Amino acid sequence: TARLMPEHPDRLRSCGISVSGRMDAEHGIVGASKVFGWSNLDLATPLSEVLEMPVQIENDVRACITWETTRLGIKDAMRDAAYLYLGRAGIGFSCMVGGQVVRGLNNAAGEIEDVYLNMNECLNEHLMEISLVERARRFSPSVNNIGDILKALRMGLTGARLLMDDFVSPLNIVLQLVRP
Protein backbone atom coordinates (compact mmCIF):
# COMPACT_ATOMS: atom_id res chain seq x y z
CA THR A 1 0.00 0.00 0.00
CA ALA A 2 2.91 2.36 0.59
CA ARG A 3 3.67 2.19 -3.14
CA LEU A 4 0.11 3.21 -4.06
CA MET A 5 -0.29 5.95 -1.48
CA PRO A 6 3.18 6.86 -0.21
CA GLU A 7 1.95 9.81 1.88
CA HIS A 8 -0.81 7.92 3.73
CA PRO A 9 -0.50 4.15 3.15
CA ASP A 10 -2.83 3.40 6.06
CA ARG A 11 -5.79 5.03 4.25
CA LEU A 12 -5.99 2.51 1.43
CA ARG A 13 -7.60 -0.63 2.85
CA SER A 14 -9.00 -2.46 -0.17
CA CYS A 15 -9.21 -2.33 -3.94
CA GLY A 16 -12.15 -2.76 -6.30
CA ILE A 17 -11.70 -3.63 -9.96
CA SER A 18 -14.42 -3.73 -12.60
CA VAL A 19 -14.04 -5.93 -15.68
CA SER A 20 -16.23 -6.41 -18.72
CA GLY A 21 -17.67 -9.93 -18.79
CA ARG A 22 -19.13 -12.58 -16.55
CA MET A 23 -17.78 -12.56 -13.01
CA ASP A 24 -17.88 -14.72 -9.96
CA ALA A 25 -17.58 -11.69 -7.70
CA GLU A 26 -17.73 -13.79 -4.54
CA HIS A 27 -14.52 -15.65 -5.48
CA GLY A 28 -12.83 -12.96 -7.60
CA ILE A 29 -12.97 -15.06 -10.78
CA VAL A 30 -13.44 -13.64 -14.25
CA GLY A 31 -15.60 -16.34 -15.81
CA ALA A 32 -15.44 -14.98 -19.35
CA SER A 33 -14.34 -11.63 -20.73
CA LYS A 34 -14.49 -11.24 -24.51
CA VAL A 35 -12.81 -7.84 -24.28
CA PHE A 36 -9.71 -9.26 -22.59
CA GLY A 37 -9.95 -12.83 -23.86
CA TRP A 38 -9.95 -14.19 -20.30
CA SER A 39 -11.71 -17.35 -19.19
CA ASN A 40 -11.92 -18.69 -15.63
CA LEU A 41 -9.17 -16.35 -14.46
CA ASP A 42 -8.59 -15.83 -10.74
CA LEU A 43 -7.86 -12.12 -10.85
CA ALA A 44 -8.45 -11.25 -7.20
CA THR A 45 -5.90 -13.57 -5.55
CA PRO A 46 -2.70 -12.44 -7.31
CA LEU A 47 -3.74 -8.78 -7.18
CA SER A 48 -4.52 -9.11 -3.49
CA GLU A 49 -1.08 -10.61 -2.89
CA VAL A 50 0.72 -7.90 -4.87
CA LEU A 51 -1.28 -5.05 -3.34
CA GLU A 52 -1.26 -6.62 0.14
CA MET A 53 -4.94 -5.90 0.65
CA PRO A 54 -8.34 -7.38 -0.17
CA VAL A 55 -9.35 -7.06 -3.84
CA GLN A 56 -12.97 -7.25 -5.02
CA ILE A 57 -13.65 -8.06 -8.68
CA GLU A 58 -16.98 -6.99 -10.18
CA ASN A 59 -18.65 -6.88 -13.57
CA ASP A 60 -18.27 -3.39 -15.05
CA VAL A 61 -21.98 -2.73 -15.48
CA ARG A 62 -22.82 -4.03 -12.00
CA ALA A 63 -20.10 -1.75 -10.64
CA CYS A 64 -21.77 1.12 -12.51
CA ILE A 65 -25.18 0.51 -10.94
CA THR A 66 -23.59 0.21 -7.51
CA TRP A 67 -21.84 3.54 -7.98
CA GLU A 68 -24.83 5.32 -9.52
CA THR A 69 -27.27 4.21 -6.84
CA THR A 70 -24.79 5.26 -4.16
CA ARG A 71 -24.06 8.58 -5.88
CA LEU A 72 -27.76 9.33 -6.32
CA GLY A 73 -28.61 8.23 -2.77
CA ILE A 74 -31.05 5.51 -3.84
CA LYS A 75 -29.17 2.45 -2.59
CA ASP A 76 -31.41 1.20 0.15
CA ALA A 77 -33.60 -1.84 0.74
CA MET A 78 -36.74 -0.04 -0.43
CA ARG A 79 -35.40 0.89 -3.86
CA ASP A 80 -35.09 -0.90 -7.15
CA ALA A 81 -32.90 0.43 -9.95
CA ALA A 82 -31.82 -0.48 -13.47
CA TYR A 83 -28.75 0.49 -15.49
CA LEU A 84 -28.40 0.05 -19.25
CA TYR A 85 -24.91 0.36 -20.71
CA LEU A 86 -24.42 0.91 -24.44
CA GLY A 87 -20.70 1.22 -24.95
CA ARG A 88 -18.02 1.33 -27.52
CA ALA A 89 -17.18 -2.36 -27.25
CA GLY A 90 -20.13 -3.87 -25.42
CA ILE A 91 -23.63 -3.60 -24.06
CA GLY A 92 -24.95 -4.72 -20.73
CA PHE A 93 -27.71 -4.37 -18.21
CA SER A 94 -27.72 -4.53 -14.44
CA CYS A 95 -30.38 -4.09 -11.84
CA MET A 96 -30.89 -3.90 -8.11
CA VAL A 97 -33.96 -5.22 -6.37
CA GLY A 98 -34.48 -4.20 -2.78
CA GLY A 99 -31.02 -2.63 -2.78
CA GLN A 100 -29.28 -5.89 -3.82
CA VAL A 101 -27.50 -6.43 -7.14
CA VAL A 102 -29.22 -9.14 -9.20
CA ARG A 103 -26.64 -11.64 -10.44
CA GLY A 104 -28.77 -14.35 -12.01
CA LEU A 105 -27.92 -17.94 -12.78
CA ASN A 106 -24.13 -18.36 -13.16
CA ASN A 107 -23.75 -14.59 -12.74
CA ALA A 108 -25.22 -14.12 -16.23
CA ALA A 109 -27.91 -11.55 -15.41
CA GLY A 110 -27.54 -8.56 -17.71
CA GLU A 111 -25.34 -10.26 -20.31
CA ILE A 112 -27.60 -9.22 -23.16
CA GLU A 113 -25.16 -8.47 -25.96
CA ASP A 114 -25.49 -11.95 -27.43
CA VAL A 115 -29.30 -11.93 -27.50
CA TYR A 116 -30.27 -12.81 -31.06
CA LEU A 117 -32.62 -10.59 -33.05
CA ASN A 118 -32.91 -13.21 -35.78
CA MET A 119 -30.94 -16.26 -36.90
CA ASN A 120 -27.88 -14.22 -37.92
CA GLU A 121 -27.72 -11.01 -35.87
CA CYS A 122 -27.18 -10.19 -32.20
CA LEU A 123 -28.08 -7.03 -30.32
CA ASN A 124 -24.43 -6.05 -30.07
CA GLU A 125 -24.22 -5.75 -33.86
CA HIS A 126 -26.80 -2.97 -33.73
CA LEU A 127 -26.09 -1.19 -30.45
CA MET A 128 -22.32 -1.08 -29.90
CA GLU A 129 -20.50 2.02 -31.10
CA ILE A 130 -17.88 -0.05 -32.92
CA SER A 131 -20.60 -1.80 -34.93
CA LEU A 132 -22.44 1.45 -35.65
CA VAL A 133 -19.26 3.15 -36.90
CA GLU A 134 -18.37 0.14 -39.03
CA ARG A 135 -21.81 0.18 -40.67
CA ALA A 136 -21.75 3.99 -41.04
CA ARG A 137 -18.49 3.77 -42.98
CA ARG A 138 -20.42 2.00 -45.73
CA PHE A 139 -22.14 5.29 -46.59
CA SER A 140 -19.30 7.59 -45.47
CA PRO A 141 -15.74 6.27 -45.05
CA SER A 142 -14.77 9.36 -43.02
CA VAL A 143 -16.94 8.36 -40.02
CA ASN A 144 -14.74 7.76 -36.96
CA ASN A 145 -17.14 7.78 -34.00
CA ILE A 146 -20.73 8.17 -32.84
CA GLY A 147 -20.33 11.97 -32.95
CA ASP A 148 -19.75 11.81 -36.70
CA ILE A 149 -22.91 9.74 -37.11
CA LEU A 150 -24.95 12.21 -35.05
CA LYS A 151 -23.54 15.11 -37.06
CA ALA A 152 -24.58 13.37 -40.29
CA LEU A 153 -28.02 12.77 -38.79
CA ARG A 154 -28.40 16.47 -37.95
CA MET A 155 -27.40 17.27 -41.53
CA GLY A 156 -30.28 15.08 -42.71
CA LEU A 157 -28.16 12.49 -44.51
CA THR A 158 -30.21 9.46 -45.48
CA GLY A 159 -27.57 6.89 -44.51
CA ALA A 160 -27.35 8.28 -40.98
CA ARG A 161 -31.15 8.31 -40.63
CA LEU A 162 -31.37 4.68 -41.77
CA LEU A 163 -28.59 3.72 -39.36
CA MET A 164 -30.37 5.40 -36.43
CA ASP A 165 -33.66 3.73 -37.40
CA ASP A 166 -31.77 0.44 -37.31
CA PHE A 167 -30.43 1.41 -33.85
CA VAL A 168 -33.82 2.32 -32.35
CA SER A 169 -35.57 -0.97 -33.11
CA PRO A 170 -33.07 -3.21 -31.21
CA LEU A 171 -32.90 -0.62 -28.43
CA ASN A 172 -36.66 -0.98 -28.00
CA ILE A 173 -36.18 -4.75 -27.76
CA VAL A 174 -33.60 -4.27 -24.98
CA LEU A 175 -35.95 -1.93 -23.12
CA GLN A 176 -38.72 -4.53 -23.37
CA LEU A 177 -36.35 -7.21 -22.03
CA VAL A 178 -35.55 -5.18 -18.95
CA ARG A 179 -39.02 -3.77 -18.37
CA PRO A 180 -40.60 -4.79 -15.05
Coordinates of C-alpha atoms in Angstrom, one line a residue:
T1 CA 0.0 0.0 0.0
A2 CA 2.9 2.4 0.6
R3 CA 3.7 2.2 -3.1
L4 CA 0.1 3.2 -4.1
M5 CA -0.3 6.0 -1.5
P6 CA 3.2 6.9 -0.2
E7 CA 1.9 9.8 1.9
H8 CA -0.8 7.9 3.7
P9 CA -0.5 4.1 3.1
D10 CA -2.8 3.4 6.1
R11 CA -5.8 5.0 4.2
L12 CA -6.0 2.5 1.4
R13 CA -7.6 -0.6 2.8
S14 CA -9.0 -2.5 -0.2
C15 CA -9.2 -2.3 -3.9
G16 CA -12.1 -2.8 -6.3
I17 CA -11.7 -3.6 -10.0
S18 CA -14.4 -3.7 -12.6
V19 CA -14.0 -5.9 -15.7
S20 CA -16.2 -6.4 -18.7
G21 CA -17.7 -9.9 -18.8
R22 CA -19.1 -12.6 -16.6
M23 CA -17.8 -12.6 -13.0
D24 CA -17.9 -14.7 -10.0
A25 CA -17.6 -11.7 -7.7
E26 CA -17.7 -13.8 -4.5
H27 CA -14.5 -15.7 -5.5
G28 CA -12.8 -13.0 -7.6
I29 CA -13.0 -15.1 -10.8
V30 CA -13.4 -13.6 -14.3
G31 CA -15.6 -16.3 -15.8
A32 CA -15.4 -15.0 -19.3
S33 CA -14.3 -11.6 -20.7
K34 CA -14.5 -11.2 -24.5
V35 CA -12.8 -7.8 -24.3
F36 CA -9.7 -9.3 -22.6
G37 CA -9.9 -12.8 -23.9
W38 CA -9.9 -14.2 -20.3
S39 CA -11.7 -17.3 -19.2
N40 CA -11.9 -18.7 -15.6
L41 CA -9.2 -16.4 -14.5
D42 CA -8.6 -15.8 -10.7
L43 CA -7.9 -12.1 -10.8
A44 CA -8.4 -11.3 -7.2
T45 CA -5.9 -13.6 -5.5
P46 CA -2.7 -12.4 -7.3
L47 CA -3.7 -8.8 -7.2
S48 CA -4.5 -9.1 -3.5
E49 CA -1.1 -10.6 -2.9
V50 CA 0.7 -7.9 -4.9
L51 CA -1.3 -5.0 -3.3
E52 CA -1.3 -6.6 0.1
M53 CA -4.9 -5.9 0.7
P54 CA -8.3 -7.4 -0.2
V55 CA -9.4 -7.1 -3.8
Q56 CA -13.0 -7.2 -5.0
I57 CA -13.7 -8.1 -8.7
E58 CA -17.0 -7.0 -10.2
N59 CA -18.6 -6.9 -13.6
D60 CA -18.3 -3.4 -15.0
V61 CA -22.0 -2.7 -15.5
R62 CA -22.8 -4.0 -12.0
A63 CA -20.1 -1.7 -10.6
C64 CA -21.8 1.1 -12.5
I65 CA -25.2 0.5 -10.9
T66 CA -23.6 0.2 -7.5
W67 CA -21.8 3.5 -8.0
E68 CA -24.8 5.3 -9.5
T69 CA -27.3 4.2 -6.8
T70 CA -24.8 5.3 -4.2
R71 CA -24.1 8.6 -5.9
L72 CA -27.8 9.3 -6.3
G73 CA -28.6 8.2 -2.8
I74 CA -31.1 5.5 -3.8
K75 CA -29.2 2.4 -2.6
D76 CA -31.4 1.2 0.2
A77 CA -33.6 -1.8 0.7
M78 CA -36.7 0.0 -0.4
R79 CA -35.4 0.9 -3.9
D80 CA -35.1 -0.9 -7.2
A81 CA -32.9 0.4 -10.0
A82 CA -31.8 -0.5 -13.5
Y83 CA -28.7 0.5 -15.5
L84 CA -28.4 0.0 -19.2
Y85 CA -24.9 0.4 -20.7
L86 CA -24.4 0.9 -24.4
G87 CA -20.7 1.2 -24.9
R88 CA -18.0 1.3 -27.5
A89 CA -17.2 -2.4 -27.3
G90 CA -20.1 -3.9 -25.4
I91 CA -23.6 -3.6 -24.1
G92 CA -25.0 -4.7 -20.7
F93 CA -27.7 -4.4 -18.2
S94 CA -27.7 -4.5 -14.4
C95 CA -30.4 -4.1 -11.8
M96 CA -30.9 -3.9 -8.1
V97 CA -34.0 -5.2 -6.4
G98 CA -34.5 -4.2 -2.8
G99 CA -31.0 -2.6 -2.8
Q100 CA -29.3 -5.9 -3.8
V101 CA -27.5 -6.4 -7.1
V102 CA -29.2 -9.1 -9.2
R103 CA -26.6 -11.6 -10.4
G104 CA -28.8 -14.4 -12.0
L105 CA -27.9 -17.9 -12.8
N106 CA -24.1 -18.4 -13.2
N107 CA -23.8 -14.6 -12.7
A108 CA -25.2 -14.1 -16.2
A109 CA -27.9 -11.5 -15.4
G110 CA -27.5 -8.6 -17.7
E111 CA -25.3 -10.3 -20.3
I112 CA -27.6 -9.2 -23.2
E113 CA -25.2 -8.5 -26.0
D114 CA -25.5 -12.0 -27.4
V115 CA -29.3 -11.9 -27.5
Y116 CA -30.3 -12.8 -31.1
L117 CA -32.6 -10.6 -33.1
N118 CA -32.9 -13.2 -35.8
M119 CA -30.9 -16.3 -36.9
N120 CA -27.9 -14.2 -37.9
E121 CA -27.7 -11.0 -35.9
C122 CA -27.2 -10.2 -32.2
L123 CA -28.1 -7.0 -30.3
N124 CA -24.4 -6.1 -30.1
E125 CA -24.2 -5.8 -33.9
H126 CA -26.8 -3.0 -33.7
L127 CA -26.1 -1.2 -30.4
M128 CA -22.3 -1.1 -29.9
E129 CA -20.5 2.0 -31.1
I130 CA -17.9 -0.1 -32.9
S131 CA -20.6 -1.8 -34.9
L132 CA -22.4 1.5 -35.7
V133 CA -19.3 3.1 -36.9
E134 CA -18.4 0.1 -39.0
R135 CA -21.8 0.2 -40.7
A136 CA -21.8 4.0 -41.0
R137 CA -18.5 3.8 -43.0
R138 CA -20.4 2.0 -45.7
F139 CA -22.1 5.3 -46.6
S140 CA -19.3 7.6 -45.5
P141 CA -15.7 6.3 -45.1
S142 CA -14.8 9.4 -43.0
V143 CA -16.9 8.4 -40.0
N144 CA -14.7 7.8 -37.0
N145 CA -17.1 7.8 -34.0
I146 CA -20.7 8.2 -32.8
G147 CA -20.3 12.0 -32.9
D148 CA -19.8 11.8 -36.7
I149 CA -22.9 9.7 -37.1
L150 CA -25.0 12.2 -35.0
K151 CA -23.5 15.1 -37.1
A152 CA -24.6 13.4 -40.3
L153 CA -28.0 12.8 -38.8
R154 CA -28.4 16.5 -38.0
M155 CA -27.4 17.3 -41.5
G156 CA -30.3 15.1 -42.7
L157 CA -28.2 12.5 -44.5
T158 CA -30.2 9.5 -45.5
G159 CA -27.6 6.9 -44.5
A160 CA -27.4 8.3 -41.0
R161 CA -31.1 8.3 -40.6
L162 CA -31.4 4.7 -41.8
L163 CA -28.6 3.7 -39.4
M164 CA -30.4 5.4 -36.4
D165 CA -33.7 3.7 -37.4
D166 CA -31.8 0.4 -37.3
F167 CA -30.4 1.4 -33.9
V168 CA -33.8 2.3 -32.3
S169 CA -35.6 -1.0 -33.1
P170 CA -33.1 -3.2 -31.2
L171 CA -32.9 -0.6 -28.4
N172 CA -36.7 -1.0 -28.0
I173 CA -36.2 -4.8 -27.8
V174 CA -33.6 -4.3 -25.0
L175 CA -36.0 -1.9 -23.1
Q176 CA -38.7 -4.5 -23.4
L177 CA -36.3 -7.2 -22.0
V178 CA -35.5 -5.2 -18.9
R179 CA -39.0 -3.8 -18.4
P180 CA -40.6 -4.8 -15.1

